[in-house]
Coordinates of C-alpha atoms in Angstrom, one line a residue:
Chain A
M1 CA 29.6 7.9 -0.9
S2 CA 29.3 7.3 2.8
P3 CA 29.0 3.7 4.2
T4 CA 25.3 4.5 5.1
D5 CA 24.6 5.4 1.5
F6 CA 26.2 2.2 0.4
Y7 CA 24.1 0.1 2.7
H8 CA 20.9 1.6 1.6
T9 CA 21.5 1.2 -2.1
H10 CA 21.5 -2.5 -1.4
P11 CA 18.2 -4.4 -0.9
I12 CA 16.6 -2.9 2.2
T13 CA 16.7 -5.9 4.4
D14 CA 18.4 -6.3 7.7
G15 CA 18.9 -10.1 7.5
E16 CA 21.8 -12.0 6.2
I17 CA 20.4 -13.7 3.1
L18 CA 18.4 -11.9 0.5
T19 CA 15.3 -13.9 -0.2
H20 CA 13.0 -11.1 -0.9
S21 CA 12.3 -9.2 -4.1
V22 CA 11.4 -5.7 -2.8
T23 CA 14.2 -3.1 -2.9
L24 CA 14.6 0.5 -2.2
D25 CA 16.0 3.3 -4.4
V26 CA 17.6 5.4 -1.7
T27 CA 17.7 8.5 -3.8
K28 CA 14.0 8.5 -4.1
C29 CA 12.9 7.4 -0.6
K30 CA 11.9 10.4 1.5
G31 CA 11.5 8.4 4.7
C32 CA 7.7 9.1 4.7
T33 CA 5.4 6.8 6.6
T34 CA 3.2 5.6 3.7
C35 CA 4.7 2.1 3.3
L36 CA 5.2 1.8 7.0
K37 CA 1.5 2.2 7.7
R38 CA 0.4 -0.1 4.8
C39 CA 2.6 -3.1 5.6
P40 CA 0.3 -5.9 6.8
T41 CA 3.0 -7.6 8.9
E42 CA 4.6 -4.4 10.4
A43 CA 7.9 -5.4 8.7
I44 CA 9.0 -1.9 7.7
R45 CA 10.7 0.7 9.9
V46 CA 12.2 4.1 8.9
R47 CA 15.8 4.3 10.0
D48 CA 18.3 7.1 9.2
G49 CA 15.6 8.7 7.0
H50 CA 14.9 5.6 4.9
A51 CA 12.7 2.6 4.9
V52 CA 14.2 -0.7 6.1
I53 CA 12.5 -4.1 5.8
E54 CA 12.8 -6.8 8.4
N55 CA 13.5 -10.0 6.4
A56 CA 11.8 -12.4 8.7
R57 CA 8.5 -10.5 8.7
C58 CA 8.3 -9.6 5.0
I59 CA 5.8 -11.8 3.1
D60 CA 6.5 -10.2 -0.4
C61 CA 3.0 -8.9 -0.8
G62 CA 4.2 -5.8 -2.8
E63 CA 1.8 -3.4 -0.9
C64 CA 4.8 -1.1 -0.2
I65 CA 5.6 -1.0 -4.0
R66 CA 1.9 -0.2 -4.7
V67 CA 1.6 2.7 -2.3
C68 CA 5.0 4.4 -2.6
Q69 CA 4.2 7.9 -4.0
H70 CA 7.9 8.5 -4.7
K71 CA 8.4 5.3 -6.7
A72 CA 11.2 4.4 -4.4
K73 CA 10.1 0.8 -3.8
K74 CA 10.9 -1.6 -6.6
A75 CA 10.9 -5.4 -7.2
I76 CA 14.1 -7.0 -8.4
F77 CA 13.7 -9.8 -10.8
D78 CA 15.8 -11.6 -13.4
K79 CA 16.6 -10.6 -17.0
L80 CA 16.4 -12.9 -20.0
E81 CA 20.0 -12.1 -20.7
D82 CA 21.0 -13.7 -17.4
F83 CA 20.1 -17.1 -18.9
A84 CA 22.2 -16.7 -22.1
D85 CA 24.4 -19.6 -21.1
Y86 CA 21.5 -22.1 -21.0
K87 CA 21.1 -24.3 -24.1
Y88 CA 17.3 -24.5 -23.7
K89 CA 15.0 -21.9 -22.3
I90 CA 11.4 -22.5 -21.5
A91 CA 8.9 -19.6 -20.7
L92 CA 6.3 -20.2 -18.1
P93 CA 3.6 -17.6 -18.7
A94 CA 1.4 -16.8 -15.7
P95 CA -2.3 -16.8 -16.7
A96 CA -2.5 -13.1 -15.9
L97 CA -0.1 -12.4 -18.8
Y98 CA -2.8 -13.2 -21.4
G99 CA -5.0 -10.3 -20.3
Q100 CA -2.3 -7.6 -20.7
F101 CA -2.5 -7.0 -24.4
E102 CA -5.1 -4.9 -26.1
G103 CA -6.5 -6.5 -29.2
A104 CA -5.0 -9.9 -28.4
T105 CA -7.9 -12.2 -28.4
D106 CA -6.0 -15.3 -29.0
L107 CA -3.8 -17.2 -26.5
D108 CA -1.7 -18.6 -29.4
L109 CA -0.6 -15.1 -30.3
V110 CA 0.7 -14.3 -26.8
L111 CA 2.5 -17.7 -26.6
S112 CA 4.1 -17.3 -30.0
A113 CA 5.3 -13.8 -29.1
L114 CA 7.1 -15.4 -26.1
V115 CA 9.0 -17.8 -28.4
D116 CA 9.9 -14.9 -30.8
C117 CA 11.3 -13.0 -27.8
G118 CA 14.0 -15.7 -27.3
F119 CA 12.5 -18.7 -25.7
D120 CA 12.9 -22.2 -27.1
D121 CA 9.6 -23.4 -25.8
V122 CA 6.6 -22.4 -23.7
F123 CA 4.7 -24.2 -21.0
E124 CA 1.5 -22.5 -19.8
V125 CA 1.2 -22.3 -16.0
S126 CA -2.6 -22.4 -16.7
R127 CA -2.1 -26.1 -17.7
A128 CA -0.6 -26.9 -14.4
A129 CA -3.4 -24.9 -12.7
E130 CA -5.9 -27.4 -14.3
I131 CA -3.9 -30.3 -12.9
V132 CA -3.9 -28.6 -9.4
S133 CA -7.6 -28.1 -9.7
E134 CA -8.2 -31.8 -10.4
Y135 CA -5.7 -32.8 -7.7
T136 CA -7.4 -30.6 -5.1
R137 CA -10.8 -32.0 -5.9
K138 CA -9.5 -35.5 -5.2
F139 CA -7.5 -34.3 -2.2
L140 CA -10.7 -32.8 -0.6
E141 CA -12.5 -36.1 -1.2
R142 CA -9.6 -38.1 0.3
N143 CA -9.1 -35.9 3.3
E144 CA -12.5 -35.2 4.8
T145 CA -11.0 -35.4 8.3
L146 CA -8.4 -32.6 7.8
P147 CA -9.1 -29.3 9.6
H148 CA -11.7 -27.4 7.6
P149 CA -11.8 -25.1 5.7
I150 CA -8.8 -26.1 3.6
I151 CA -7.0 -22.9 2.5
S152 CA -5.4 -22.6 -0.9
S153 CA -1.6 -22.6 -1.1
A154 CA -1.4 -21.1 -4.6
C155 CA -0.6 -17.6 -3.5
P156 CA 2.8 -17.6 -1.7
V157 CA 2.0 -14.3 0.1
I158 CA -1.0 -16.0 1.7
V159 CA 1.0 -19.0 2.8
R160 CA 3.7 -16.8 4.3
L161 CA 1.1 -14.6 6.0
I162 CA -0.4 -17.6 7.6
S163 CA 2.9 -18.8 8.9
V164 CA 3.7 -15.4 10.4
R165 CA 0.4 -14.3 11.7
Y166 CA -1.9 -17.4 12.1
P167 CA 0.1 -20.3 13.6
L168 CA -3.2 -22.1 14.4
L169 CA -4.1 -22.3 10.8
V170 CA -0.9 -23.8 9.3
E171 CA -2.6 -27.2 9.3
N172 CA -5.5 -25.9 7.2
V173 CA -3.2 -25.0 4.3
L174 CA -3.5 -27.3 1.2
P175 CA -0.2 -29.1 1.2
V176 CA 0.0 -29.2 -2.6
M177 CA 2.6 -27.5 -4.8
P178 CA 1.4 -24.4 -6.6
P179 CA 0.8 -24.4 -10.4
I180 CA 4.1 -22.5 -11.0
E181 CA 6.1 -25.4 -9.5
I182 CA 4.1 -28.2 -11.1
A183 CA 4.4 -26.4 -14.5
A184 CA 8.2 -26.0 -14.0
R185 CA 8.6 -29.7 -13.2
I186 CA 6.5 -31.0 -16.1
A187 CA 8.2 -28.5 -18.5
R188 CA 11.6 -29.8 -17.5
K189 CA 10.6 -33.4 -17.8
E190 CA 9.0 -32.9 -21.2
A191 CA 12.0 -30.9 -22.5
L192 CA 14.5 -33.7 -21.5
K193 CA 12.2 -36.3 -23.1
K194 CA 11.9 -34.3 -26.3
H195 CA 15.6 -33.5 -26.4
P196 CA 17.6 -36.5 -25.0
E197 CA 20.9 -34.6 -25.8
L198 CA 20.1 -32.1 -23.1
T199 CA 21.0 -32.5 -19.4
D200 CA 19.0 -30.9 -16.6
G201 CA 21.6 -28.2 -16.2
D202 CA 21.1 -27.1 -19.8
V203 CA 17.4 -26.2 -19.2
A204 CA 16.3 -22.9 -17.8
V205 CA 12.6 -22.7 -16.8
I206 CA 11.7 -19.0 -16.5
F207 CA 8.4 -17.7 -15.1
I208 CA 6.8 -14.5 -16.5
S209 CA 5.4 -13.0 -13.3
P210 CA 2.7 -10.6 -12.3
C211 CA 4.1 -10.2 -8.7
P212 CA 7.3 -9.9 -6.7
A213 CA 6.2 -12.8 -4.4
K214 CA 7.1 -15.3 -7.2
V215 CA 10.6 -14.0 -7.3
S216 CA 11.0 -14.9 -3.7
Y217 CA 9.2 -18.2 -4.2
A218 CA 11.7 -19.4 -6.8
K219 CA 14.6 -18.6 -4.4
N220 CA 13.0 -19.8 -1.3
P221 CA 10.1 -22.1 -2.1
I222 CA 7.4 -23.2 0.4
G223 CA 6.9 -26.8 1.4
I224 CA 9.8 -28.1 -0.8
E225 CA 13.5 -27.9 -0.7
T226 CA 14.3 -26.5 -4.1
S227 CA 12.1 -25.1 -6.8
A228 CA 12.4 -26.2 -10.5
V229 CA 12.0 -22.6 -11.5
S230 CA 15.3 -21.2 -12.7
G231 CA 14.3 -17.5 -12.8
V232 CA 11.5 -15.0 -12.8
L233 CA 10.9 -12.1 -15.2
S234 CA 8.5 -9.3 -14.7
I235 CA 5.4 -9.0 -16.9
G236 CA 5.8 -5.2 -16.8
E237 CA 9.4 -5.3 -18.0
F238 CA 8.9 -8.0 -20.7
Y239 CA 5.6 -6.4 -22.0
F240 CA 7.1 -4.0 -24.5
K241 CA 9.4 -6.7 -26.0
M242 CA 6.4 -9.0 -26.4
L243 CA 4.3 -6.2 -27.8
S244 CA 6.7 -5.5 -30.7
A245 CA 7.1 -9.2 -31.3
M246 CA 3.4 -9.7 -31.4
K247 CA 2.9 -7.0 -34.1
K248 CA 5.2 -9.0 -36.5
I249 CA 3.3 -12.2 -36.1
T250 CA 1.1 -13.2 -39.0
E251 CA 0.5 -16.8 -38.1
P252 CA 0.9 -18.1 -34.5
T253 CA 3.5 -20.9 -34.2
V254 CA 2.3 -22.2 -30.8
T255 CA -1.0 -23.7 -29.9
A256 CA -2.4 -23.1 -26.4
Q257 CA -3.3 -26.2 -24.4
S258 CA -5.4 -24.6 -21.6
G259 CA -9.1 -24.6 -21.0
I260 CA -11.5 -22.3 -19.2
I261 CA -10.4 -23.5 -15.8
G262 CA -6.7 -22.8 -16.3
I263 CA -7.3 -19.3 -17.7
S264 CA -9.8 -18.5 -14.9
W265 CA -7.0 -18.9 -12.3
A266 CA -5.8 -15.4 -13.3
G267 CA -8.7 -13.8 -11.4
A268 CA -10.0 -14.1 -7.9
G269 CA -12.5 -17.0 -7.5
G270 CA -11.1 -18.9 -10.5
E271 CA -9.4 -21.5 -8.4
A272 CA -12.3 -22.1 -6.0
S273 CA -15.0 -22.3 -8.7
A274 CA -13.0 -25.0 -10.5
L275 CA -13.6 -27.3 -7.5
F276 CA -17.3 -27.8 -8.5
N277 CA -18.2 -27.5 -4.9
E278 CA -20.4 -24.6 -3.7
K279 CA -19.0 -24.7 -0.2
Y280 CA -16.2 -22.3 -0.9
L281 CA -15.2 -18.7 -0.2
A282 CA -12.9 -16.5 -2.3
A283 CA -11.4 -13.3 -1.0
D284 CA -8.9 -10.9 -2.5
G285 CA -6.9 -7.9 -1.4
I286 CA -4.6 -8.2 1.6
D287 CA -6.9 -6.3 4.0
N288 CA -9.9 -8.5 3.1
V289 CA -7.8 -11.6 3.3
I290 CA -6.7 -10.7 6.9
K291 CA -10.3 -10.1 7.9
V292 CA -11.3 -13.6 6.6
L293 CA -8.3 -15.3 8.2
D294 CA -9.2 -13.6 11.6
E295 CA -12.7 -15.0 11.2
I296 CA -11.4 -18.5 10.4
D297 CA -8.9 -18.2 13.3
N298 CA -11.8 -17.3 15.7
G299 CA -13.7 -20.4 14.5
N300 CA -16.5 -18.3 12.9
I301 CA -16.3 -19.8 9.4
R302 CA -18.0 -23.1 9.5
N303 CA -19.5 -25.4 6.9
L304 CA -17.0 -24.3 4.2
D305 CA -14.7 -26.8 2.5
F306 CA -12.4 -24.5 0.7
V307 CA -11.1 -21.0 1.0
E308 CA -9.3 -19.3 -1.9
L309 CA -7.3 -16.2 -0.8
N310 CA -5.4 -13.8 -3.1
A311 CA -3.2 -11.1 -1.7
C312 CA -3.8 -8.8 -4.6
S313 CA -7.2 -7.2 -5.4
G314 CA -8.8 -9.0 -8.3
G315 CA -6.4 -11.9 -7.9
C316 CA -3.2 -12.4 -10.0
V317 CA -4.4 -9.9 -12.6
G318 CA -4.0 -7.4 -9.7
G319 CA -0.3 -8.2 -9.3
V320 CA 1.9 -5.1 -9.0
L321 CA 4.1 -6.0 -12.0
N322 CA 1.2 -6.1 -14.4
I323 CA 0.7 -3.3 -17.0
E324 CA -3.1 -3.5 -17.5
N325 CA -5.8 -2.5 -15.1
P326 CA -6.8 -5.7 -13.3
Y327 CA -10.5 -5.5 -14.1
I328 CA -9.9 -4.7 -17.8
A329 CA -7.4 -7.7 -17.9
K330 CA -10.1 -9.9 -16.3
A331 CA -12.7 -8.8 -18.8
R332 CA -10.3 -9.5 -21.7
L333 CA -9.7 -13.0 -20.3
Q334 CA -13.4 -13.7 -20.3
T335 CA -13.4 -13.1 -24.0
M336 CA -10.3 -15.1 -24.6
R337 CA -11.6 -18.2 -22.8
R338 CA -15.0 -18.1 -24.4
Y339 CA -14.7 -20.9 -26.9
L340 CA -12.2 -23.0 -24.9
P341 CA -12.9 -26.5 -23.6
V342 CA -13.6 -26.6 -19.8
S343 CA -10.2 -28.2 -19.1
L344 CA -7.5 -29.8 -21.2
N345 CA -5.0 -31.1 -18.6
R346 CA -5.4 -34.1 -16.3
V347 CA -3.3 -35.4 -13.4
G348 CA -2.7 -38.7 -15.3
D349 CA -1.4 -37.1 -18.5
C350 CA 1.8 -35.8 -17.1
R351 CA 2.5 -38.1 -14.1
L352 CA 4.9 -36.5 -11.7
D353 CA 6.3 -38.5 -8.8
N354 CA 4.8 -36.1 -6.3
Y355 CA 2.4 -33.2 -6.3
E356 CA 2.4 -32.6 -2.5
W357 CA 4.7 -30.7 -0.3
E358 CA 7.8 -32.5 1.0
H359 CA 7.5 -31.1 4.4
D360 CA 4.8 -29.5 6.6
L361 CA 4.3 -25.8 6.8
E362 CA 5.7 -24.4 10.0
A363 CA 4.5 -21.5 12.1
N364 CA 7.2 -18.7 12.0
N365 CA 7.5 -17.5 15.5
V366 CA 9.1 -14.2 14.6
S367 CA 6.6 -12.4 16.9
T368 CA 7.6 -14.3 20.0
L369 CA 9.3 -12.0 22.5
D370 CA 11.4 -14.6 24.2
G371 CA 11.9 -18.3 24.2
D372 CA 11.6 -18.2 28.0
R373 CA 8.0 -17.7 29.2
H374 CA 8.9 -15.6 32.2
E375 CA 11.2 -13.4 30.2
A376 CA 8.5 -13.0 27.5
M377 CA 6.0 -12.0 30.2
R378 CA 8.4 -9.5 31.7
K379 CA 8.8 -8.0 28.2
M380 CA 5.1 -7.9 27.7
R381 CA 4.6 -6.0 30.9
E382 CA 7.2 -3.5 29.7
I383 CA 5.4 -3.2 26.3
V384 CA 2.1 -2.6 28.0
A385 CA 3.6 0.1 30.3
L386 CA 5.6 1.8 27.4
T387 CA 2.5 1.8 25.1
E388 CA 0.6 3.6 27.9
S389 CA 3.4 6.2 28.1
F390 CA 3.2 7.0 24.3
P391 CA 0.6 9.4 23.0
G392 CA -1.3 6.6 21.1
I393 CA -1.7 8.6 17.9
D394 CA 0.3 6.2 15.8
C395 CA 2.0 9.0 13.8
G396 CA 4.9 7.0 12.6
S397 CA 7.4 9.8 13.2
C398 CA 9.5 7.5 15.4
G399 CA 10.0 5.2 12.4
A400 CA 7.6 2.5 13.7
P401 CA 4.1 2.1 12.3
T402 CA 2.2 2.3 15.7
C403 CA 3.0 3.3 19.3
R404 CA 2.6 -0.3 20.2
A405 CA 5.1 -1.3 17.6
L406 CA 7.6 1.2 19.0
A407 CA 7.1 -0.2 22.4
E408 CA 7.9 -3.7 21.0
D409 CA 11.0 -2.4 19.2
V410 CA 12.2 -0.7 22.5
V411 CA 11.8 -3.9 24.4
R412 CA 13.5 -5.9 21.7
G413 CA 16.4 -3.4 21.9
K414 CA 15.8 -2.0 18.5
A415 CA 14.7 1.5 19.4
N416 CA 14.7 4.0 22.2
P417 CA 11.7 5.5 24.0
D418 CA 13.1 9.0 23.0
D419 CA 12.4 8.1 19.4
C420 CA 8.9 9.2 20.2
I421 CA 9.0 12.9 19.3
F422 CA 6.3 13.7 21.9
L423 CA 8.2 12.1 24.7
M424 CA 11.3 13.8 23.5
R425 CA 9.5 17.2 23.5
D426 CA 8.3 16.7 27.1
K427 CA 11.8 15.6 28.1
L428 CA 13.4 18.7 26.5
R429 CA 10.9 21.0 28.2
M430 CA 11.7 19.4 31.6
M431 CA 15.4 19.8 31.0
V432 CA 14.9 23.5 30.1
D433 CA 12.7 24.0 33.2
K434 CA 15.4 22.5 35.4
G435 CA 18.1 24.6 33.7
E436 CA 19.9 21.5 32.5
I437 CA 20.0 22.8 29.0
N438 CA 20.1 26.5 28.0
C439 CA 18.2 27.5 25.0
K440 CA 18.5 31.1 24.0
N441 CA 15.5 31.0 21.6
C442 CA 13.4 29.1 24.0
P443 CA 10.1 31.1 24.6
K444 CA 10.6 30.9 28.3
N445 CA 14.1 32.4 28.2
K446 CA 13.0 35.1 25.8
A447 CA 10.2 36.1 28.2
N448 CA 12.6 36.2 31.1
P449 CA 15.9 37.4 29.6
S450 CA 17.6 37.6 33.0
Chain B
M1 CA 1.1 -12.3 41.7
A2 CA 3.6 -9.5 40.8
D3 CA 4.8 -11.6 37.9
S4 CA 1.5 -11.5 36.0
V5 CA 0.8 -9.4 32.9
R6 CA -2.4 -7.3 32.9
L7 CA -4.1 -6.6 29.5
E8 CA -7.1 -4.3 29.6
Y9 CA -9.6 -3.5 26.9
M10 CA -12.7 -1.3 26.8
I11 CA -15.4 -3.0 24.8
D12 CA -17.3 -0.4 22.7
G13 CA -21.0 -1.2 23.0
D14 CA -22.0 1.3 20.3
N15 CA -20.0 -0.3 17.6
F16 CA -21.1 -3.8 16.7
T17 CA -18.7 -4.0 13.7
S18 CA -15.7 -3.8 16.1
A19 CA -16.9 -6.6 18.4
G20 CA -14.2 -9.3 18.6
E21 CA -11.3 -6.9 18.2
A22 CA -10.1 -7.3 21.8
S23 CA -10.0 -11.1 21.3
V24 CA -7.7 -10.6 18.3
M25 CA -5.4 -8.3 20.4
V26 CA -5.3 -10.8 23.3
K27 CA -4.4 -13.5 20.9
K28 CA -1.5 -11.5 19.5
S29 CA -0.2 -10.8 22.9
L30 CA -0.4 -14.4 24.1
R31 CA 1.4 -15.5 21.0
Q32 CA 4.2 -13.0 21.6
M33 CA 4.5 -14.5 25.1
G34 CA 4.9 -17.9 23.6
F35 CA 1.8 -19.7 24.9
D36 CA 0.8 -22.9 23.1
P37 CA -1.8 -22.8 20.3
E38 CA -4.4 -24.8 22.3
T39 CA -4.3 -22.4 25.2
I40 CA -4.5 -19.4 22.9
R41 CA -7.5 -20.9 21.0
K42 CA -9.4 -21.5 24.3
V43 CA -8.8 -18.0 25.6
S44 CA -9.6 -16.3 22.3
V45 CA -12.9 -18.2 21.8
A46 CA -14.0 -17.6 25.4
M47 CA -13.0 -14.0 25.1
Y48 CA -14.7 -13.6 21.7
E49 CA -18.0 -15.0 22.9
G50 CA -18.0 -12.8 26.0
E51 CA -17.1 -9.8 24.0
I52 CA -20.0 -10.4 21.6
N53 CA -22.4 -10.9 24.6
M54 CA -21.3 -7.6 26.1
V55 CA -22.0 -5.7 22.9
I56 CA -25.3 -7.4 22.2
H57 CA -26.8 -7.3 25.7
A58 CA -24.9 -4.8 27.8
Q59 CA -23.8 -1.8 25.6
G60 CA -20.2 -2.9 26.1
G61 CA -18.0 -3.1 29.2
K62 CA -14.5 -3.8 30.3
A63 CA -12.3 -6.9 29.7
T64 CA -9.3 -7.5 32.0
V65 CA -7.0 -10.4 31.1
D66 CA -4.4 -11.4 33.8
V67 CA -1.8 -13.6 32.4
Y68 CA 0.1 -15.9 34.8
D69 CA 2.6 -18.5 33.7
D70 CA 0.3 -21.3 34.7
K71 CA -3.2 -19.8 34.1
I72 CA -5.0 -17.0 32.3
V73 CA -7.8 -15.2 34.1
I74 CA -10.4 -13.3 32.0
V75 CA -12.8 -10.9 33.8
L76 CA -15.6 -9.4 31.7
A77 CA -17.5 -6.7 33.6
D78 CA -20.5 -4.8 32.3
R79 CA -23.2 -2.5 33.6
G80 CA -25.9 -4.1 31.5
P81 CA -29.4 -5.4 32.4
G82 CA -28.1 -8.4 34.3
I83 CA -29.1 -12.0 33.8
P84 CA -32.4 -12.9 35.6
D85 CA -32.0 -16.7 35.4
I86 CA -28.4 -17.8 35.0
E87 CA -29.2 -21.5 34.8
L88 CA -31.6 -20.8 31.9
A89 CA -29.0 -18.6 30.2
M90 CA -26.5 -21.4 30.4
Q91 CA -28.7 -23.8 28.5
A92 CA -27.4 -24.4 24.9
G93 CA -29.7 -22.8 22.4
Y94 CA -31.4 -20.4 24.8
S95 CA -31.0 -16.8 23.6
T96 CA -32.5 -13.4 24.1
A97 CA -30.6 -11.8 21.2
P98 CA -32.8 -9.4 19.1
D99 CA -33.7 -10.4 15.5
N100 CA -31.4 -8.0 13.8
I101 CA -28.4 -9.6 15.5
R102 CA -29.7 -13.1 14.6
S103 CA -29.7 -12.3 10.9
L104 CA -25.9 -11.9 11.2
G105 CA -25.7 -15.5 12.5
F106 CA -25.3 -14.5 16.1
G107 CA -27.8 -15.3 18.9
A108 CA -27.7 -19.1 18.5
G109 CA -27.7 -19.4 22.3
M110 CA -24.1 -20.9 22.3
G111 CA -22.2 -18.0 23.8
L112 CA -22.2 -18.8 27.5
P113 CA -22.1 -22.6 26.9
N114 CA -19.1 -22.1 24.7
M115 CA -17.4 -19.9 27.3
K116 CA -17.9 -22.7 29.9
K117 CA -16.7 -25.4 27.4
Y118 CA -13.5 -23.6 26.5
T119 CA -12.4 -22.6 30.0
D120 CA -11.5 -24.6 33.1
E121 CA -13.4 -22.4 35.6
M122 CA -16.2 -20.0 35.0
T123 CA -18.2 -17.9 37.5
I124 CA -21.1 -15.6 36.8
E125 CA -22.1 -12.8 39.2
S126 CA -25.1 -10.9 38.0
E127 CA -27.7 -8.6 39.4
V128 CA -30.7 -7.5 37.4
G129 CA -30.4 -3.7 36.7
V130 CA -26.9 -3.5 37.9
G131 CA -24.7 -5.6 35.6
T132 CA -22.8 -8.8 35.1
T133 CA -19.3 -9.9 35.9
I134 CA -18.0 -13.1 34.4
T135 CA -14.7 -14.6 35.5
M136 CA -13.1 -17.3 33.5
V137 CA -9.9 -19.2 34.1
V138 CA -7.9 -21.2 31.5
N139 CA -5.2 -23.3 33.0
V140 CA -2.0 -23.5 31.0

């Protein structure tokens, strides 16, 4: 195995610390340009025939996993076995999990299956979602002077996208912890109260996730120093274990404590509709989200109080780690929530010290060319000139998603203009014309054998 | 002078759905050069309004943005119908936009007033039947 092979079997990031979940199977990656073109933050390059992700730009949306035809992109997540040493393990099921099982019309059945799969207890994230809904309603009333519209912070991909691409909008993001975090904190608190013999280090709080972004969130949370989530399992991987456990259940042992509002967070529009305020917008799918953010950034969306954005089409049921088709899962959830109360969880019931972020969201200036304005302007002139010199067909053969992106890479010292196969071809022709290189098979030499 | 960066965009007058794209590209470039959010906001709003105007009234045109370290100069030039009465056109709420555009929420008569509001200098040169050139300056 050569050193290059070794490098590429590791997570395909070029930064020092691994905080992202997406990895590459080097044996499967063909170095095609599919993921390159699809990445919303232009974080992927093809180098040495394989995809490489720039850590600072990746927002964990999972689009590259979704589009890879060679199944070379994967998300890494934890395994339940990794937590064998913990005395007390609590499962945090995402609301999307309930919609994955055909024939399961009862939340209790899904929750009981989790316990049978090796957890000591279950805490529904949909419960925390109801608390966030109530908290957000109050927050909107209290903070009428904040920049509007307020943008939901529940989807970590959206929050990272805003910090990378929309520095003007960081102040619009709702500075409240997402349901996963509040669920983890309450679950820990309750477990320690119920079992005084346990210490905080004995308790593992494990999220069952529909998306890779939550893996990254647990390692590198937004707005707070450390997350109370100990690990993240994939719905897709845990599905079969749960399915066989579910078949053995005759009488559920766990009673669900979520209402319609909490369950509805699984799909796009669920969070926004729970605010009981018609001045909202809900968009889903990364391309649609970017269009909406561009409009907000341009100041064209007025008279709205709240904007709910989901990176995945359909919302969390569209997460790339799910098993079931998102629309079928959503339809199933409509049946499951039918006879549930509107909401079962209130802020006052499980009083945490804090529901809001510990620090402000900062704009990530990864796109800035140089800290010095004059130097940045010089680089921009070079980028404009280089982009002009490229063919402008955005073929991706150089390993960058667009001709403009290649120009930026060149100016940042990460690529060479000759990486453009069209410039290279012209250069070779010129060298042959000048006789600097001799090519026996060159059509010109064939025509004039002398 | 030699230290400025010139960004040029052709504004496509046949494609209303792409109106506003040049503004997004200018914004990205200014951000990469490290300009402050407030300056970027001013330039992108002024640019956006001007772009929309060119598409609605003048079948497109050309936008040239010259970036200096202390100011940004935006020149929007079109070969449209021209503005017969500039003073009237500058009045908030005055609009000649057609109904089909108004149904999309445009044509509120705030384009030119907003361009003036968000920039430090604005000059309009217009000749009926020849075209309009608007020059705007945002000081950094």
